[in-house]
């Protein structure tokens, strides 16, 4: 039988099951084996690898993962796809499909139970684009034992994730990802490899989890408030942006000025020029100014 990730077989499966796409769930299925194989070659998958997939759809990517990996656990939110996947993935006994919203799933238990026999666990997914950032942060913030991520996403989001300082795409998302991982763009993907083709361009990003976060901070909530706050209005200086996120920031501008100078950061700089190490210095300095408090809602 032909592979699922081909135009002919995909049309056949959709037809046999009377399946119609739900745009609201980001359903754009891969119909090109070459793209999938290129990614899987880079992901270095062996029969000792355990895989977590988000959104298997009709199983195009899942099938290729099942052929190479030890075990695949695939989370699919759309209940209508469960009987389809039972059918299309029936030749593979190393796949477990879980009908759950990935943002509510207990991935840690899955890793310690379903993927217990594997040497390493990685994530491979053609993500639902409407929730790319929440999904990645859901995985990273939990400190899960996942070594690497190979994820397809909207091109602009991939560029933000992998951007460094002084570039148009650099922002608080770049810093959050850099805190947990080493990220790089693996390849661009044309719209023509999907059914139906999405309205946006796509990109595949590799993220390798760091053994420890890139900078040493005890209070991650405060650290990320300080990074997000610096980009509130991109064209404003860090001092002006911070005067909006600190309690009574406008009256305490002088103290904010001192706090930034103590960190060795010129208050006239903009967030986009600051590295994650610069933000770690700001964080340390802010902690030594007990009168300066970031607002709860920041
Ligand atoms: N992996 C398939 C492929 O490449 O052909 C389908 C990818 S499609 C871009 C995204 C898939 O994610 C869809 O099957 C969609 O139903 C599923 N999905 C959307 N939101 C989800 C969520 N919160 N949790 C789990 N799956 C979700």
Tab-separated table of C-alpha atoms and ligand atoms in Angstrom:
chain	number	residue	atom	x	y	z
A	1	UNK	CA	0.000	0.000	0.000
A	2	UNK	CA	1.143	3.557	-0.740
A	3	UNK	CA	2.445	5.746	2.086
A	4	UNK	CA	-0.107	8.037	3.738
A	5	UNK	CA	1.907	11.178	2.912
A	6	UNK	CA	1.062	11.102	-0.772
A	7	UNK	CA	-1.661	13.052	-2.586
A	8	UNK	CA	-3.379	9.897	-3.874
A	9	UNK	CA	-3.541	7.987	-0.581
A	10	UNK	CA	-4.507	11.088	1.427
A	11	UNK	CA	-7.432	11.828	-0.919
A	12	UNK	CA	-8.479	8.181	-0.675
A	13	UNK	CA	-8.400	8.208	3.155
A	14	UNK	CA	-10.340	11.490	3.371
A	15	UNK	CA	-12.895	10.107	0.951
A	16	UNK	CA	-13.269	6.707	2.637
A	17	UNK	CA	-13.889	8.347	6.017
A	18	UNK	CA	-15.913	11.326	4.760
A	19	UNK	CA	-13.432	13.618	6.576
A	20	UNK	CA	-13.619	17.397	6.147
A	21	UNK	CA	-10.873	19.770	7.359
A	22	UNK	CA	-11.371	22.044	10.360
A	23	UNK	CA	-9.443	25.236	9.743
A	24	UNK	CA	-9.866	26.226	13.393
A	25	UNK	CA	-7.720	23.221	14.420
A	26	UNK	CA	-4.896	24.103	12.013
A	27	UNK	CA	-5.503	21.026	9.876
A	28	UNK	CA	-3.048	21.082	6.968
A	29	UNK	CA	-1.806	17.584	6.260
A	30	UNK	CA	1.587	16.717	4.783
A	31	UNK	CA	1.460	15.062	1.353
A	32	UNK	CA	5.177	14.977	0.514
A	33	UNK	CA	7.397	12.128	1.642
A	34	UNK	CA	10.642	13.891	0.725
A	35	UNK	CA	10.099	16.709	3.240
A	36	UNK	CA	9.277	14.211	5.974
A	37	UNK	CA	12.317	12.046	5.215
A	38	UNK	CA	14.673	15.030	5.200
A	39	UNK	CA	13.499	16.046	8.656
A	40	UNK	CA	13.651	12.537	10.029
A	41	UNK	CA	17.196	12.086	8.712
A	42	UNK	CA	18.261	15.198	10.639
A	43	UNK	CA	16.452	14.037	13.781
A	44	UNK	CA	18.733	11.005	14.025
A	45	UNK	CA	15.986	8.567	15.057
A	46	UNK	CA	16.809	4.973	15.980
A	47	UNK	CA	14.755	2.030	17.219
A	48	UNK	CA	15.713	3.129	20.751
A	49	UNK	CA	14.124	6.580	20.294
A	50	UNK	CA	10.774	7.429	21.862
A	51	UNK	CA	8.754	10.082	20.042
A	52	UNK	CA	6.012	12.434	21.121
A	53	UNK	CA	3.990	13.791	18.225
A	54	UNK	CA	1.469	16.622	18.499
A	55	UNK	CA	-1.457	16.393	16.093
A	56	UNK	CA	-1.011	13.265	13.931
A	57	UNK	CA	-3.907	14.218	11.611
A	58	UNK	CA	-4.476	11.142	9.412
A	59	UNK	CA	-1.017	9.772	10.287
A	60	UNK	CA	1.210	11.078	7.450
A	61	UNK	CA	4.169	11.882	9.681
A	62	UNK	CA	3.272	9.290	12.344
A	63	UNK	CA	3.655	6.452	9.842
A	64	UNK	CA	7.204	7.481	8.921
A	65	UNK	CA	8.081	7.930	12.599
A	66	UNK	CA	6.698	4.462	13.404
A	67	UNK	CA	8.942	2.921	10.740
A	68	UNK	CA	12.098	4.311	12.371
A	69	UNK	CA	11.446	4.831	16.087
A	70	UNK	CA	11.035	2.464	19.023
A	71	UNK	CA	7.709	3.955	20.078
A	72	UNK	CA	5.492	6.882	19.080
A	73	UNK	CA	2.869	8.539	21.274
A	74	UNK	CA	0.672	10.917	19.262
A	75	UNK	CA	-1.772	13.398	20.839
A	76	UNK	CA	-4.740	14.314	18.632
A	77	UNK	CA	-7.520	16.626	19.843
A	78	UNK	CA	-9.982	15.935	17.008
A	79	UNK	CA	-12.125	12.968	17.999
A	80	UNK	CA	-13.185	12.467	14.343
A	81	UNK	CA	-9.595	11.482	13.501
A	82	UNK	CA	-9.355	8.643	16.028
A	83	UNK	CA	-11.148	5.995	13.889
A	84	UNK	CA	-9.200	7.232	10.854
A	85	UNK	CA	-5.874	6.738	12.682
A	86	UNK	CA	-6.967	3.290	13.934
A	87	UNK	CA	-7.372	2.370	10.294
A	88	UNK	CA	-4.325	4.060	8.722
A	89	UNK	CA	-1.867	3.102	11.483
A	90	UNK	CA	-3.126	-0.471	11.970
A	91	UNK	CA	0.078	-1.987	10.450
A	92	UNK	CA	2.198	-0.411	13.229
A	93	UNK	CA	2.132	-1.848	16.735
A	94	UNK	CA	4.515	0.770	18.184
A	95	UNK	CA	2.100	3.716	17.982
A	96	UNK	CA	-0.209	4.925	20.752
A	97	UNK	CA	-2.771	7.580	19.842
A	98	UNK	CA	-4.100	9.705	22.702
A	99	UNK	CA	-7.307	11.668	22.074
A	100	UNK	CA	-6.394	14.728	24.168
A	101	UNK	CA	-5.642	18.421	23.934
A	102	UNK	CA	-1.833	18.605	24.195
A	103	UNK	CA	-2.123	21.720	26.368
A	104	UNK	CA	-3.979	19.677	29.013
A	105	UNK	CA	-2.036	16.430	28.645
A	106	UNK	CA	0.140	14.910	31.361
A	107	UNK	CA	3.191	14.390	29.157
A	108	UNK	CA	5.451	13.533	32.109
A	109	UNK	CA	3.390	10.426	32.924
A	110	UNK	CA	3.433	9.408	29.266
A	111	UNK	CA	7.220	9.648	29.217
A	112	UNK	CA	7.677	7.673	32.418
A	113	UNK	CA	5.125	4.991	31.493
A	114	UNK	CA	4.594	4.633	27.720
A	115	UNK	CA	8.136	5.630	26.707
A	116	UNK	CA	9.958	4.080	29.665
A	117	UNK	CA	11.932	1.583	27.571
A	118	UNK	CA	13.436	4.209	25.242
A	119	UNK	CA	16.980	5.589	25.441
A	120	UNK	CA	15.841	9.145	24.694
A	121	UNK	CA	12.616	11.032	24.044
A	122	UNK	CA	12.220	13.637	21.326
A	123	UNK	CA	9.299	15.657	19.933
A	124	UNK	CA	8.585	15.613	16.211
A	125	UNK	CA	5.521	17.471	14.967
A	126	UNK	CA	3.862	19.436	12.236
A	127	UNK	CA	2.243	21.721	14.788
A	128	UNK	CA	-1.219	23.276	14.723
A	129	UNK	CA	0.054	26.791	13.927
A	130	UNK	CA	-2.584	28.670	15.936
A	131	UNK	CA	-1.035	27.427	19.218
A	132	UNK	CA	2.656	26.972	18.363
A	133	UNK	CA	4.010	29.162	21.187
A	134	UNK	CA	1.702	27.815	23.944
A	135	UNK	CA	2.630	24.244	22.959
A	136	UNK	CA	6.386	24.892	23.018
A	137	UNK	CA	6.220	26.761	26.328
A	138	UNK	CA	3.995	23.991	27.763
A	139	UNK	CA	6.770	21.480	27.030
A	140	UNK	CA	9.741	23.649	28.005
A	141	UNK	CA	8.429	25.163	31.240
A	142	UNK	CA	7.662	21.735	32.696
A	143	UNK	CA	11.310	20.772	32.474
A	144	UNK	CA	10.400	17.486	30.778
A	145	UNK	CA	13.170	14.999	29.932
A	146	UNK	CA	12.891	15.699	26.185
A	147	UNK	CA	16.267	15.988	24.450
A	148	UNK	CA	15.350	17.534	21.116
A	149	UNK	CA	12.449	19.058	19.193
A	150	UNK	CA	11.891	19.031	15.400
A	151	UNK	CA	8.856	21.138	14.777
A	152	UNK	CA	7.182	22.604	11.719
A	153	UNK	CA	5.598	25.998	12.274
A	154	UNK	CA	4.686	29.271	10.609
A	155	UNK	CA	7.816	30.853	9.119
A	156	UNK	CA	7.548	34.130	11.074
A	157	UNK	CA	7.265	32.270	14.395
A	158	UNK	CA	10.275	30.094	13.522
A	159	UNK	CA	12.277	33.211	12.721
A	160	UNK	CA	11.322	34.792	16.050
A	161	UNK	CA	12.271	31.620	17.911
A	162	UNK	CA	15.732	31.384	16.380
A	163	UNK	CA	16.552	35.129	16.211
A	164	UNK	CA	19.447	36.812	18.019
A	165	UNK	CA	19.749	40.443	19.255
A	166	UNK	CA	19.618	43.360	16.811
A	167	UNK	CA	17.316	41.654	14.346
A	168	UNK	CA	13.745	42.476	13.429
A	169	UNK	CA	12.444	39.113	14.663
A	170	UNK	CA	14.210	39.186	18.050
A	171	UNK	CA	11.958	39.516	21.072
A	172	UNK	CA	10.861	37.957	24.351
A	173	UNK	CA	9.958	34.660	22.613
A	174	UNK	CA	13.527	34.373	21.250
A	175	UNK	CA	14.841	34.857	24.797
A	176	UNK	CA	12.431	32.352	26.379
A	177	UNK	CA	13.439	29.689	23.833
A	178	UNK	CA	17.161	30.560	24.176
A	179	UNK	CA	16.836	30.194	27.953
A	180	UNK	CA	15.820	26.526	27.609
A	181	UNK	CA	17.242	25.413	24.247
A	182	UNK	CA	19.683	25.943	21.413
A	183	UNK	CA	17.422	26.637	18.455
A	184	UNK	CA	18.139	26.785	14.728
A	185	UNK	CA	16.174	26.777	11.504
A	186	UNK	CA	16.561	23.455	9.705
A	187	UNK	CA	14.728	24.203	6.471
A	188	UNK	CA	12.014	26.207	4.715
A	189	UNK	CA	8.953	24.319	3.554
A	190	UNK	CA	6.800	25.338	0.557
A	191	UNK	CA	2.995	25.575	0.838
A	192	UNK	CA	2.619	22.950	-1.894
A	193	UNK	CA	3.524	20.034	0.423
A	194	UNK	CA	0.292	20.415	2.429
A	195	UNK	CA	-3.319	19.540	1.819
A	196	UNK	CA	-4.993	22.014	1.910
A	197	UNK	CA	-2.099	24.500	1.421
A	198	UNK	CA	-1.910	26.949	4.378
A	199	UNK	CA	-2.056	30.726	3.826
A	200	UNK	CA	1.374	31.191	5.416
A	201	UNK	CA	4.885	29.926	4.700
A	202	UNK	CA	6.365	27.217	6.913
A	203	UNK	CA	9.702	26.431	8.464
A	204	UNK	CA	11.202	23.550	10.445
A	205	UNK	CA	13.061	24.406	13.648
A	206	UNK	CA	15.392	22.196	15.685
A	207	UNK	CA	15.631	22.910	19.402
A	208	UNK	CA	18.141	21.046	21.568
A	209	UNK	CA	17.408	21.286	25.267
A	210	UNK	CA	20.177	22.780	27.399
A	211	UNK	CA	21.339	20.727	30.394
A	212	UNK	CA	20.792	23.823	32.511
A	213	UNK	CA	19.157	27.118	31.460
A	214	UNK	CA	21.482	29.516	29.664
A	215	UNK	CA	21.512	32.027	32.532
A	216	UNK	CA	21.180	31.414	36.249
A	217	UNK	CA	17.994	32.962	37.689
A	218	UNK	CA	16.072	31.852	40.788
A	219	UNK	CA	12.848	33.687	40.030
A	220	UNK	CA	11.923	32.798	36.433
A	221	UNK	CA	8.582	34.601	36.666
A	222	UNK	CA	10.348	37.899	37.418
A	223	UNK	CA	13.028	37.254	34.783
A	224	UNK	CA	10.463	36.689	32.030
A	225	UNK	CA	8.410	39.716	33.144
A	226	UNK	CA	11.576	41.804	32.722
A	227	UNK	CA	12.281	40.396	29.257
A	228	UNK	CA	8.676	40.795	28.039
A	229	UNK	CA	8.463	44.263	29.568
A	230	UNK	CA	11.519	45.474	27.632
A	231	UNK	CA	9.710	44.814	24.333
A	232	UNK	CA	6.353	46.361	25.334
A	233	UNK	CA	6.830	49.040	22.684
A	234	UNK	CA	9.726	48.112	20.466
A	235	UNK	CA	10.691	51.649	19.520
A	236	UNK	CA	10.848	52.863	23.124
A	237	UNK	CA	13.967	52.788	25.316
A	238	UNK	CA	14.241	50.185	28.024
A	239	UNK	CA	13.800	52.897	30.664
A	240	UNK	CA	10.510	54.064	29.167
A	241	UNK	CA	9.215	50.532	28.708
A	242	UNK	CA	10.112	49.669	32.292
A	243	UNK	CA	8.368	52.742	33.642
A	244	UNK	CA	5.170	51.061	32.372
A	245	UNK	CA	5.668	47.667	33.984
A	246	UNK	CA	6.970	48.657	37.434
A	247	UNK	CA	4.530	49.754	40.159
A	248	UNK	CA	4.442	53.589	40.089
A	249	UNK	CA	7.158	53.320	37.459
A	250	UNK	CA	6.651	56.853	36.177
A	251	UNK	CA	7.372	58.370	39.636
A	252	UNK	CA	10.246	55.946	40.217
A	253	UNK	CA	12.058	56.650	36.973
A	254	UNK	CA	15.182	57.818	38.781
A	255	UNK	CA	15.427	54.528	40.706
A	256	UNK	CA	14.846	52.578	37.486
A	257	UNK	CA	17.634	54.589	35.891
A	258	UNK	CA	19.976	53.658	38.756
A	259	UNK	CA	18.913	50.033	38.635
A	260	UNK	CA	19.808	49.813	34.920
A	261	UNK	CA	23.098	51.639	35.426
A	262	UNK	CA	24.026	49.290	38.245
A	263	UNK	CA	23.398	46.441	35.770
A	264	UNK	CA	25.812	48.142	33.355
A	265	UNK	CA	23.006	48.810	30.864
A	266	UNK	CA	22.564	52.235	29.270
A	267	UNK	CA	18.903	53.169	30.010
A	268	UNK	CA	18.598	54.618	26.483
A	269	UNK	CA	19.094	51.225	24.849
A	270	UNK	CA	16.200	49.329	23.305
A	271	UNK	CA	15.153	45.801	24.246
A	272	UNK	CA	16.108	44.454	20.833
A	273	UNK	CA	19.796	45.273	21.458
A	274	UNK	CA	19.988	43.310	24.725
A	275	UNK	CA	21.236	39.728	24.964
A	276	UNK	CA	19.895	37.152	27.405
A	277	UNK	CA	23.045	37.770	29.511
A	278	UNK	CA	22.191	41.502	29.622
A	279	UNK	CA	18.716	40.608	30.897
A	280	UNK	CA	20.260	38.370	33.556
A	281	UNK	CA	22.281	41.397	34.763
A	282	UNK	CA	19.130	43.547	34.828
A	283	UNK	CA	17.343	40.820	36.767
A	284	UNK	CA	20.158	40.633	39.362
A	285	UNK	CA	20.223	44.398	39.717
A	286	UNK	CA	16.417	44.676	40.024
A	287	UNK	CA	16.534	42.201	42.924
A	288	UNK	CA	18.811	44.538	44.868
A	289	UNK	CA	16.268	47.387	44.644
A	290	UNK	CA	13.528	46.232	47.061
A	291	UNK	CA	11.460	49.377	46.394
A	292	UNK	CA	11.155	48.521	42.719
A	293	UNK	CA	8.401	45.974	42.144
A	294	UNK	CA	7.103	44.748	38.813
A	295	UNK	CA	3.295	45.101	38.649
A	296	UNK	CA	1.318	41.881	39.062
A	297	UNK	CA	-0.252	42.202	35.637
A	298	UNK	CA	3.066	42.744	33.788
B	1	LIG	N1	0.765	15.591	11.543
B	1	LIG	C1	-0.233	15.735	10.513
B	1	LIG	C2	0.444	15.988	9.191
B	1	LIG	O1	1.575	16.487	9.225
B	1	LIG	O2	-0.144	15.711	8.157
B	1	LIG	C3	-1.254	16.827	10.819
B	1	LIG	C4	-0.669	18.191	11.194
B	1	LIG	S1	-1.862	19.467	11.274
B	1	LIG	C5	-0.845	20.857	10.865
B	1	LIG	C6	-2.120	19.747	13.018
B	1	LIG	C7	-2.883	18.642	13.757
B	1	LIG	O3	-2.968	19.035	15.148
B	1	LIG	C8	-4.326	18.413	13.315
B	1	LIG	O4	-4.547	17.046	13.149
B	1	LIG	C9	-5.180	18.961	14.462
B	1	LIG	O5	-6.435	18.323	14.598
B	1	LIG	C10	-4.269	18.715	15.657
B	1	LIG	N2	-4.490	19.609	16.816
B	1	LIG	C11	-4.947	20.892	16.823
B	1	LIG	N3	-4.973	21.390	18.084
B	1	LIG	C12	-4.528	20.402	18.901
B	1	LIG	C13	-4.324	20.302	20.321
B	1	LIG	N4	-4.596	21.328	21.142
B	1	LIG	N5	-3.870	19.130	20.838
B	1	LIG	C14	-3.585	18.070	20.004
B	1	LIG	N6	-3.754	18.112	18.662
B	1	LIG	C15	-4.209	19.259	18.107
